[in-house]
XYZ file of C-alpha atoms in Angstrom:
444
model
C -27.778 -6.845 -5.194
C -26.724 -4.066 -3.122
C -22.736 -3.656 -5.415
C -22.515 -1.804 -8.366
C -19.260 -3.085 -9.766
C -16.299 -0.340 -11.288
C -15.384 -1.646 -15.469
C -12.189 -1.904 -13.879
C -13.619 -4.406 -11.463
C -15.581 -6.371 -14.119
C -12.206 -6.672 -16.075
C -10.477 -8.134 -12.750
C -13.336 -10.829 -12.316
C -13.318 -11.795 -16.114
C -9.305 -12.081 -16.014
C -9.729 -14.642 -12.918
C -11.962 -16.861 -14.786
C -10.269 -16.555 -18.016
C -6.803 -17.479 -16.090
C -8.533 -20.407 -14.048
C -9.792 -21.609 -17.661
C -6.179 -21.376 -18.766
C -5.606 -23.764 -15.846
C -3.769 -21.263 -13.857
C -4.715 -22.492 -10.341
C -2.208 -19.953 -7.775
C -2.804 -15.995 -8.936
C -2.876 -12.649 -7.390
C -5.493 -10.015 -7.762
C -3.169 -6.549 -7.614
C -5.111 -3.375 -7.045
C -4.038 -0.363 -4.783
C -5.980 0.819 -1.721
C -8.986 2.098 -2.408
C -9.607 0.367 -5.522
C -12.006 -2.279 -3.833
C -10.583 -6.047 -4.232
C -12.960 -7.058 -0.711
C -15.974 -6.319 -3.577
C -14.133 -8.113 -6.525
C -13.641 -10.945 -4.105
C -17.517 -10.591 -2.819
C -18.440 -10.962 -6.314
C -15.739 -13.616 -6.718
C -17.528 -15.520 -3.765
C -21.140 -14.763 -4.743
C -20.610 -16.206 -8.465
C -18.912 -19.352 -6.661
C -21.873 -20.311 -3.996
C -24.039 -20.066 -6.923
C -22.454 -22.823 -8.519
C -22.212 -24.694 -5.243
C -18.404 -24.096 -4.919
C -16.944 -24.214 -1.349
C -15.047 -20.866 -1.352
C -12.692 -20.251 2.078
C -11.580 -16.755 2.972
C -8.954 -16.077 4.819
C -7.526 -12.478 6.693
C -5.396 -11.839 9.835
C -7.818 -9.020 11.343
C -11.003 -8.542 12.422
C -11.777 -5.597 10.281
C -10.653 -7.428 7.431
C -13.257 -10.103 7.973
C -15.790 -7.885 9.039
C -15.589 -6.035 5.632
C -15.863 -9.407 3.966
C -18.802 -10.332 5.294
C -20.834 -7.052 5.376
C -20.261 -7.558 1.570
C -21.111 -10.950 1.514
C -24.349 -9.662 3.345
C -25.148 -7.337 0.591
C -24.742 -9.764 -2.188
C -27.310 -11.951 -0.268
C -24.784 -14.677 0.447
C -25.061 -17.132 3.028
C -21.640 -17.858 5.158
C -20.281 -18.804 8.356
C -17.109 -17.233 10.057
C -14.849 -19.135 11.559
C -13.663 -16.981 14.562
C -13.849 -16.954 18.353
C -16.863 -15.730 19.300
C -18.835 -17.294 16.363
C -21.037 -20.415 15.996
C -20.240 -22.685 13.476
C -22.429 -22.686 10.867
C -21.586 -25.998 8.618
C -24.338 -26.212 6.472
C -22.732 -23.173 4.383
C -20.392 -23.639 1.459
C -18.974 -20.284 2.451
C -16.410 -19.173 5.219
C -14.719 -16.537 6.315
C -11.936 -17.720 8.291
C -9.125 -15.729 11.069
C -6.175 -17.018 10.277
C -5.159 -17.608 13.941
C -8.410 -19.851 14.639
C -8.291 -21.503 11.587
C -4.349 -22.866 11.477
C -5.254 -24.650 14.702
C -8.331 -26.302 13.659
C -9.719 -29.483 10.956
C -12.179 -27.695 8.088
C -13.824 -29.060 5.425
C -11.674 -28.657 1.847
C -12.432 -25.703 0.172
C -12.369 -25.672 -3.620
C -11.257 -22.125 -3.815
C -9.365 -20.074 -0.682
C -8.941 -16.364 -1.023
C -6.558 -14.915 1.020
C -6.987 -11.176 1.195
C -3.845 -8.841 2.329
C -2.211 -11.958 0.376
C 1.771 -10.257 0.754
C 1.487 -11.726 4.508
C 0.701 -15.435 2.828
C 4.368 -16.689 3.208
C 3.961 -16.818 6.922
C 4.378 -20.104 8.888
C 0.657 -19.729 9.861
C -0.681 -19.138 5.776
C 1.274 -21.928 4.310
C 0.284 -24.227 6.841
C -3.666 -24.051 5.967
C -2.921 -23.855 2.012
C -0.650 -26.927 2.568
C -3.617 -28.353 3.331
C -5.771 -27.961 0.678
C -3.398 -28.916 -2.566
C -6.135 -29.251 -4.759
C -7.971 -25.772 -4.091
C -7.301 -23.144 -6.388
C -5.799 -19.796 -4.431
C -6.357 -17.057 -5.049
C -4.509 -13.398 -3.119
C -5.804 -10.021 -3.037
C -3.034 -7.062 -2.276
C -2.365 -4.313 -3.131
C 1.432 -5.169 -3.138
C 2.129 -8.250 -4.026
C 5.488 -8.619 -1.869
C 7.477 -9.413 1.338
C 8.153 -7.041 3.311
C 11.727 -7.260 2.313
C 10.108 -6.672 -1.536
C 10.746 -10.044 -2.616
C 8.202 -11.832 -4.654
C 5.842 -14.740 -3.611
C 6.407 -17.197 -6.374
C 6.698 -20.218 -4.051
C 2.440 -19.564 -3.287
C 1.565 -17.663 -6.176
C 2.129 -18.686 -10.543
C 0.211 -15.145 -11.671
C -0.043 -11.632 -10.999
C -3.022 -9.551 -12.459
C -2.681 -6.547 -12.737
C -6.024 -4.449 -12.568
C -5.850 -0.690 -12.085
C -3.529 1.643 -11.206
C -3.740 4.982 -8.665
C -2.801 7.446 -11.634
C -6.279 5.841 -13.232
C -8.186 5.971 -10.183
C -7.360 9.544 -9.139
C -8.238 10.596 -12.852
C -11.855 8.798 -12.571
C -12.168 10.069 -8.895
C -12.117 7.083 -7.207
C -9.433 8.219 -5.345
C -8.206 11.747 -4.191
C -5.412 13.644 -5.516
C -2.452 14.153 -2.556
C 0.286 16.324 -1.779
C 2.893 15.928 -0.377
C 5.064 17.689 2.044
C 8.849 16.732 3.448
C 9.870 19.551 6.233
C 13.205 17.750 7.186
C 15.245 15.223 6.032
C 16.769 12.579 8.766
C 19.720 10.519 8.382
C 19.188 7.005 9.017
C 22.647 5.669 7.543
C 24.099 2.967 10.181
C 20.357 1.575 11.229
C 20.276 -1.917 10.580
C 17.874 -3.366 8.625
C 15.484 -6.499 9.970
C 13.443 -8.433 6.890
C 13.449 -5.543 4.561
C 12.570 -3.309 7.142
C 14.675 -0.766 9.327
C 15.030 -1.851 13.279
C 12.305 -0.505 14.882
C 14.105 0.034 18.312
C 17.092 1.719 16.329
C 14.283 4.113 14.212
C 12.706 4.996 17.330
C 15.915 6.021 18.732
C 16.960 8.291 16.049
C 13.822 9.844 15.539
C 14.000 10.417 19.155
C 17.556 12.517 18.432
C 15.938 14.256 15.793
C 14.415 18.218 16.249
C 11.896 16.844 13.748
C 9.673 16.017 17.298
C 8.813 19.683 17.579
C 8.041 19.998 13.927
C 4.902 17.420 13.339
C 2.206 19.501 15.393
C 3.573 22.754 14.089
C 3.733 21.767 10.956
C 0.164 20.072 10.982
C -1.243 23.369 12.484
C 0.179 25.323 9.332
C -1.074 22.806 6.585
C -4.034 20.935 7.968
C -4.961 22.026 11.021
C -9.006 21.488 10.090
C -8.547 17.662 8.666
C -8.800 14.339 10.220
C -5.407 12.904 10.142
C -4.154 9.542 10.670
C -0.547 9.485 12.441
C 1.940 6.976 12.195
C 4.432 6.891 14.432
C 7.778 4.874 15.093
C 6.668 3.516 18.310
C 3.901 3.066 21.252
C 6.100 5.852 23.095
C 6.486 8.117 20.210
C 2.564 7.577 19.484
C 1.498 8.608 23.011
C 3.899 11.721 23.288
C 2.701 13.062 19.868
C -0.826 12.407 21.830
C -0.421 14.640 24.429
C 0.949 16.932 22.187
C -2.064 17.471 20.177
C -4.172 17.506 22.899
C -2.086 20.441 24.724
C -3.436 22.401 22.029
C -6.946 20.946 22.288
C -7.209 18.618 19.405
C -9.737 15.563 19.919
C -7.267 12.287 19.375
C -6.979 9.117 20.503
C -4.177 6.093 20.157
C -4.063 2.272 18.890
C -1.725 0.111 18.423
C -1.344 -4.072 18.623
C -2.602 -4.481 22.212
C -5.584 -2.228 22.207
C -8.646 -4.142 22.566
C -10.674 -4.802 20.061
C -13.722 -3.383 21.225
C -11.853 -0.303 22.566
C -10.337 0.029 19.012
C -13.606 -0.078 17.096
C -15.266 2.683 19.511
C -12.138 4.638 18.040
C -12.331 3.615 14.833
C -16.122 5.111 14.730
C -15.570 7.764 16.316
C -13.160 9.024 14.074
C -15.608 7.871 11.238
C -17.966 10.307 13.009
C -15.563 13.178 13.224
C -15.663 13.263 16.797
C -12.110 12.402 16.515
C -9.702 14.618 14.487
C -6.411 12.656 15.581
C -5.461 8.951 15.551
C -2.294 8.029 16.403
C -1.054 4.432 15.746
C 1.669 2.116 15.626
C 1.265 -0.486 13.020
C -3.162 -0.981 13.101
C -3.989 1.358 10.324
C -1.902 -0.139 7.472
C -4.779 -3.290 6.561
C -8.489 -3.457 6.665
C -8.855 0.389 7.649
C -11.664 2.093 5.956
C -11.272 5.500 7.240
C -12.404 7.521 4.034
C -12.375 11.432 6.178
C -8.903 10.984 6.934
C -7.808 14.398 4.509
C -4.282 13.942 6.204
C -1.540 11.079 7.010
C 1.669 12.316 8.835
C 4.362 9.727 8.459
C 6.603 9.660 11.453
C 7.427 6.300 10.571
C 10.380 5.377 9.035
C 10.383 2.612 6.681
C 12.971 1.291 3.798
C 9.598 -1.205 2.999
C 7.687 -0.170 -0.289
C 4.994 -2.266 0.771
C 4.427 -0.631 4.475
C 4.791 2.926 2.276
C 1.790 2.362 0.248
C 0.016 0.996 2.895
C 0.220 4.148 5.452
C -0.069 6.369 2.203
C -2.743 4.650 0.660
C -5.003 5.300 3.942
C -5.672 8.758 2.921
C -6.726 8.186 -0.848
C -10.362 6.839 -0.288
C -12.869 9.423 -1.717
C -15.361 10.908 1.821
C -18.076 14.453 1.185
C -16.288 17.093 0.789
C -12.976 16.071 0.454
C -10.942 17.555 -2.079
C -7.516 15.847 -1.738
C -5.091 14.499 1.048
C -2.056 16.374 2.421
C 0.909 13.751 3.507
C 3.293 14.777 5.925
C 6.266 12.729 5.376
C 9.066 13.565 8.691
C 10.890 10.771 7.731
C 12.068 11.119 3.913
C 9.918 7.972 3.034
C 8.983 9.172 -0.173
C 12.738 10.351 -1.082
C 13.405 6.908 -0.282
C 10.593 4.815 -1.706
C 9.163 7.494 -4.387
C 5.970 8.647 -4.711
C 2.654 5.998 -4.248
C 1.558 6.404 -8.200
C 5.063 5.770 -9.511
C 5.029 2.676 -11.956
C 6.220 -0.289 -9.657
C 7.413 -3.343 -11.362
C 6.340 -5.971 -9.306
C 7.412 -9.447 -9.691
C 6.992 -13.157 -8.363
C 10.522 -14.163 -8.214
C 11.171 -14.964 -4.500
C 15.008 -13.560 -5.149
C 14.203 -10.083 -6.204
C 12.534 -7.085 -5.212
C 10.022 -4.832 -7.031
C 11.310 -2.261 -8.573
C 10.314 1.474 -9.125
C 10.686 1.983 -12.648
C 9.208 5.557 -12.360
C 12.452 6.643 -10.895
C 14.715 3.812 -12.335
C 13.587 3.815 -15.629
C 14.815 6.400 -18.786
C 11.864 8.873 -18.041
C 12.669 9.487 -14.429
C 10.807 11.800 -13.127
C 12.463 14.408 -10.789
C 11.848 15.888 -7.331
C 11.959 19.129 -5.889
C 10.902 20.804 -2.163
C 9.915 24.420 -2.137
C 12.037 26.062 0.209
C 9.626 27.863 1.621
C 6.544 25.846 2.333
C 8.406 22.378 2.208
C 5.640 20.822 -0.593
C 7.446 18.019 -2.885
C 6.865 19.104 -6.752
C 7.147 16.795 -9.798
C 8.634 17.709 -13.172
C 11.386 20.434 -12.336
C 8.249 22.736 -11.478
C 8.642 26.246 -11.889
C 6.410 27.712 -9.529
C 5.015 26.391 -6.493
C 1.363 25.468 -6.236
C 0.666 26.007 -2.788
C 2.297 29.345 -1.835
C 3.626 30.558 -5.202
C 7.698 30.286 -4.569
C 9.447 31.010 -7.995
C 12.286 28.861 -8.199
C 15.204 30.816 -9.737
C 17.238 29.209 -11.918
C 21.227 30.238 -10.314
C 23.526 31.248 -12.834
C 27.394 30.391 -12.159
C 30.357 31.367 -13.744
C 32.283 28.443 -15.119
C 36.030 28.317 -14.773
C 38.011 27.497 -18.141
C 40.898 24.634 -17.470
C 43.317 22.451 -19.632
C 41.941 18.995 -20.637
C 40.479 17.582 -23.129
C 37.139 15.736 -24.199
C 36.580 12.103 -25.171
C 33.734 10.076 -25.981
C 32.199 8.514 -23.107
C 30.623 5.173 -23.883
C 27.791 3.643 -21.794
C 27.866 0.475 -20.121
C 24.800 -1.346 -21.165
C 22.153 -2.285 -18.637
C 22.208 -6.289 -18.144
C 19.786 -8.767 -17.412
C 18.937 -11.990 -16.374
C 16.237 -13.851 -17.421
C 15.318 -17.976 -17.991
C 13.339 -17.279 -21.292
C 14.899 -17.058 -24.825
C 16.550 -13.608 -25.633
C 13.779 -12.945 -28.593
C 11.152 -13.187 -26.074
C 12.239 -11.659 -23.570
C 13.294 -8.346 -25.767
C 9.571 -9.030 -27.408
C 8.387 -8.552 -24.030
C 10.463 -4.822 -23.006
C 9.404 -3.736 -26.544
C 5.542 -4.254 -25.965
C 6.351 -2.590 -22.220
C 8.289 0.406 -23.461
C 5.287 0.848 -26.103
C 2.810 0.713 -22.960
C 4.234 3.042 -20.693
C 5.469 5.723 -23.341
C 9.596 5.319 -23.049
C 11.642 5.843 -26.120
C 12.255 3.499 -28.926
C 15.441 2.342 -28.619
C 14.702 1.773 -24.772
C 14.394 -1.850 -25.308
């Protein structure tokens, strides 16, 4: 076999089976970008065919099935795919399967379907083919396992498992460190919001009112000026005029978005693999099934309330490439201010009527945020110094007026919850978690 599999990605294939043995039939496979699930679920696959299991995998793009069976290739495993274009082949007991063709079409029942960028399975299109197939187990691969709108996807899924994290992966270098870097803040109050999301016509507008236009290629030119950079803009229009912007100043970039064709898109696609493109600008394409491992630089000029379309654009500049060293993010839009930072600890849940929750700047050891005013880099921890260009922050001192009054003992209200277990377990439960992620004692 042609994959070497991570520990991390052992542990994720031994936690399927032992769930499946538990009889735990609906489960997702969580594990940020980067971290490999198309492999887990080759591996998934290749144990399955072994056993003469009819395994059906499902994606939305043709990257995303193109991965899947380039890995499927290298594990020596015999499939069809089930996408214009492509002959049938029924003799084999695996598929890979475009969700478009397939929701139109009569298929053989599958005993296991894996659905990979599984936070799009609540679509009409998704629960129309797994409707079909009651008695297959399912199984989803994301790397946030949410709406758009953050709710959960209990109705598909019972499980989440949980297999790696980006603070782990960046530590073990399978992922790059990042910085990041907010220039200007925007106000966005009075943009409506559309499933989770803001209104794309209303973003566009603002940004479009915004002196933050004139800021992305100079501030790109200060900070990373020498790395391939993905760009992700607002709109087709915005996308094109930050195009010909870069290109006045002679930088080799190229757009995509939803209607470029897909042969057009690939040529791009390897040609910035090549590095005969610095610049890609896109609207919405470089989110899923986008292996672009140069890209040393993301600008965000994309505004987004959705912590699911965050880590997707973020998470495109993580993947380890020769030479790289780390990846500079350019947020224009206060996404992170917004959304927090892509290794906070996200509590991500099931529950179709909640959201997940970022308990890295919710919880009791928040961690707090400061820009350098001179460079513009985001720092963690109250940082002293800058680590880019050295700025000493200088602590103000203020003289403090003395007035009448007088002190009394302020009382916290404490934090409530809801929750369809028994009270012992469920406080068992926040003790174990507060243990786990290091908060205080009496947390729970």
């Amino acid at each position: 076999m042609k994959i070497t599999l991570r520990p991390y990605q052992q542990s994720a294939i031994q936690s399927t089976v032992d769930a499946i043995l538990q009889n735990c039939r609906q489960m997702i496979i969580r594990a940020p970008t980067g971290a490999g699930k198309t492999i887990i679920a080759a591996r998934i696959i290749y144990g399955a065919e072994a056993k003469k299991t009819r395994v059906l995998f499902l994606a939305h793009r043709t990257e995303l099935i193109t991965q899947c069976s380039q890995k499927l290739d290298d594990l020596g495993v015999f499939h069809g795919i089930v996408k214009p274009g492509f002959s049938p082949q029924m003799t084999a007991r695996v598929h890979v399967a475009s969700v478009a063709t397939l929701v139109n079409r009569q298929f053989p029942a599958p005993d296991i379907i894996i659905i990979d960028e599984a936070h799009h399975a609540r679509a009409a299109s998704y629960e129309k083919i797994v409707a079909r197939y009651p008695n297959a187990i399912l199984l989803g691969l994301t790397a946030t396992p949410a709406r758009t709108d953050g709710k959960g996807l209990g109705k598909l899924f019972k499980r989440i498992i949980n297999v790696t994290n980006y603070t782990d992966l960046i530590t073990e270098g399978y992922l790059v460190p990042f910085r990041i870097f907010e220039p200007t803040k925007i106000d966005f109050s009075g943009v409506k919001t559309v499933a989770g999301d803001f209104n794309k016509k209303q973003a566009a507008e603002r940004m479009a009112k915004s002196k933050i236009h004139g800021d992305i290629l100079e501030q790109w030119q200060d900070k990373a000026r020498n790395r391939s950079t993905i760009l992700f803009a607002a709109s087709v229009a915005d996308s094109r005029r930050y195009l010909e912007e870069f290109r006045t100043v002679g930088v080799v970039a190229e757009h995509v978005d939803g209607t470029t064709p897909d042969d057009e898109r690939k040529a791009i696609f390897d040609g910035f693999r090549a590095g005969r493109i610095q610049l890609l600008c896109n609207v919405g394409v470089a989110t899923e099934g986008t292996d672009l491992p140069i890209a040393s630089c993301i600008i965000l000029a994309n505004p987004t309330r959705s912590l699911v379309l965050h880590h997707q654009m973020v998470g495109r500049g993580l993947r380890p490439c020769n030479g790289k060293e780390d990846c500079i993010i350019l947020d224009h839009v206060g996404n992170h201010s917004r959304l927090g930072w892509i290794d906070d600890e996200i509590e991500w849940t099931l529950d179709c009527n909640k959201s997940a929750r970022n308990l890295t700047r919710e919880g009791p050891k928040a961690t707090p945020i400061r820009t350098c005013p001179k460079c513009y880099m985001s720092l963690r921890g109250g940082s002293p110094k800058c680590e880019r260009c050295g700025h000493e922050f200088v602590k103000q001192s203020r003289e403090l007026e003395q007035v009448a009054g007088e002190l009394r003992e302020a009382v916290r209200t404490p934090k409530s919850y809801k929750t369809e277990k028994d009270p012992l377990t469920f406080f068992v439960e926040k003790l174990i978690h507060g243990e786990k992620v290091g908060y205080r004692p009496g947390w729970a």
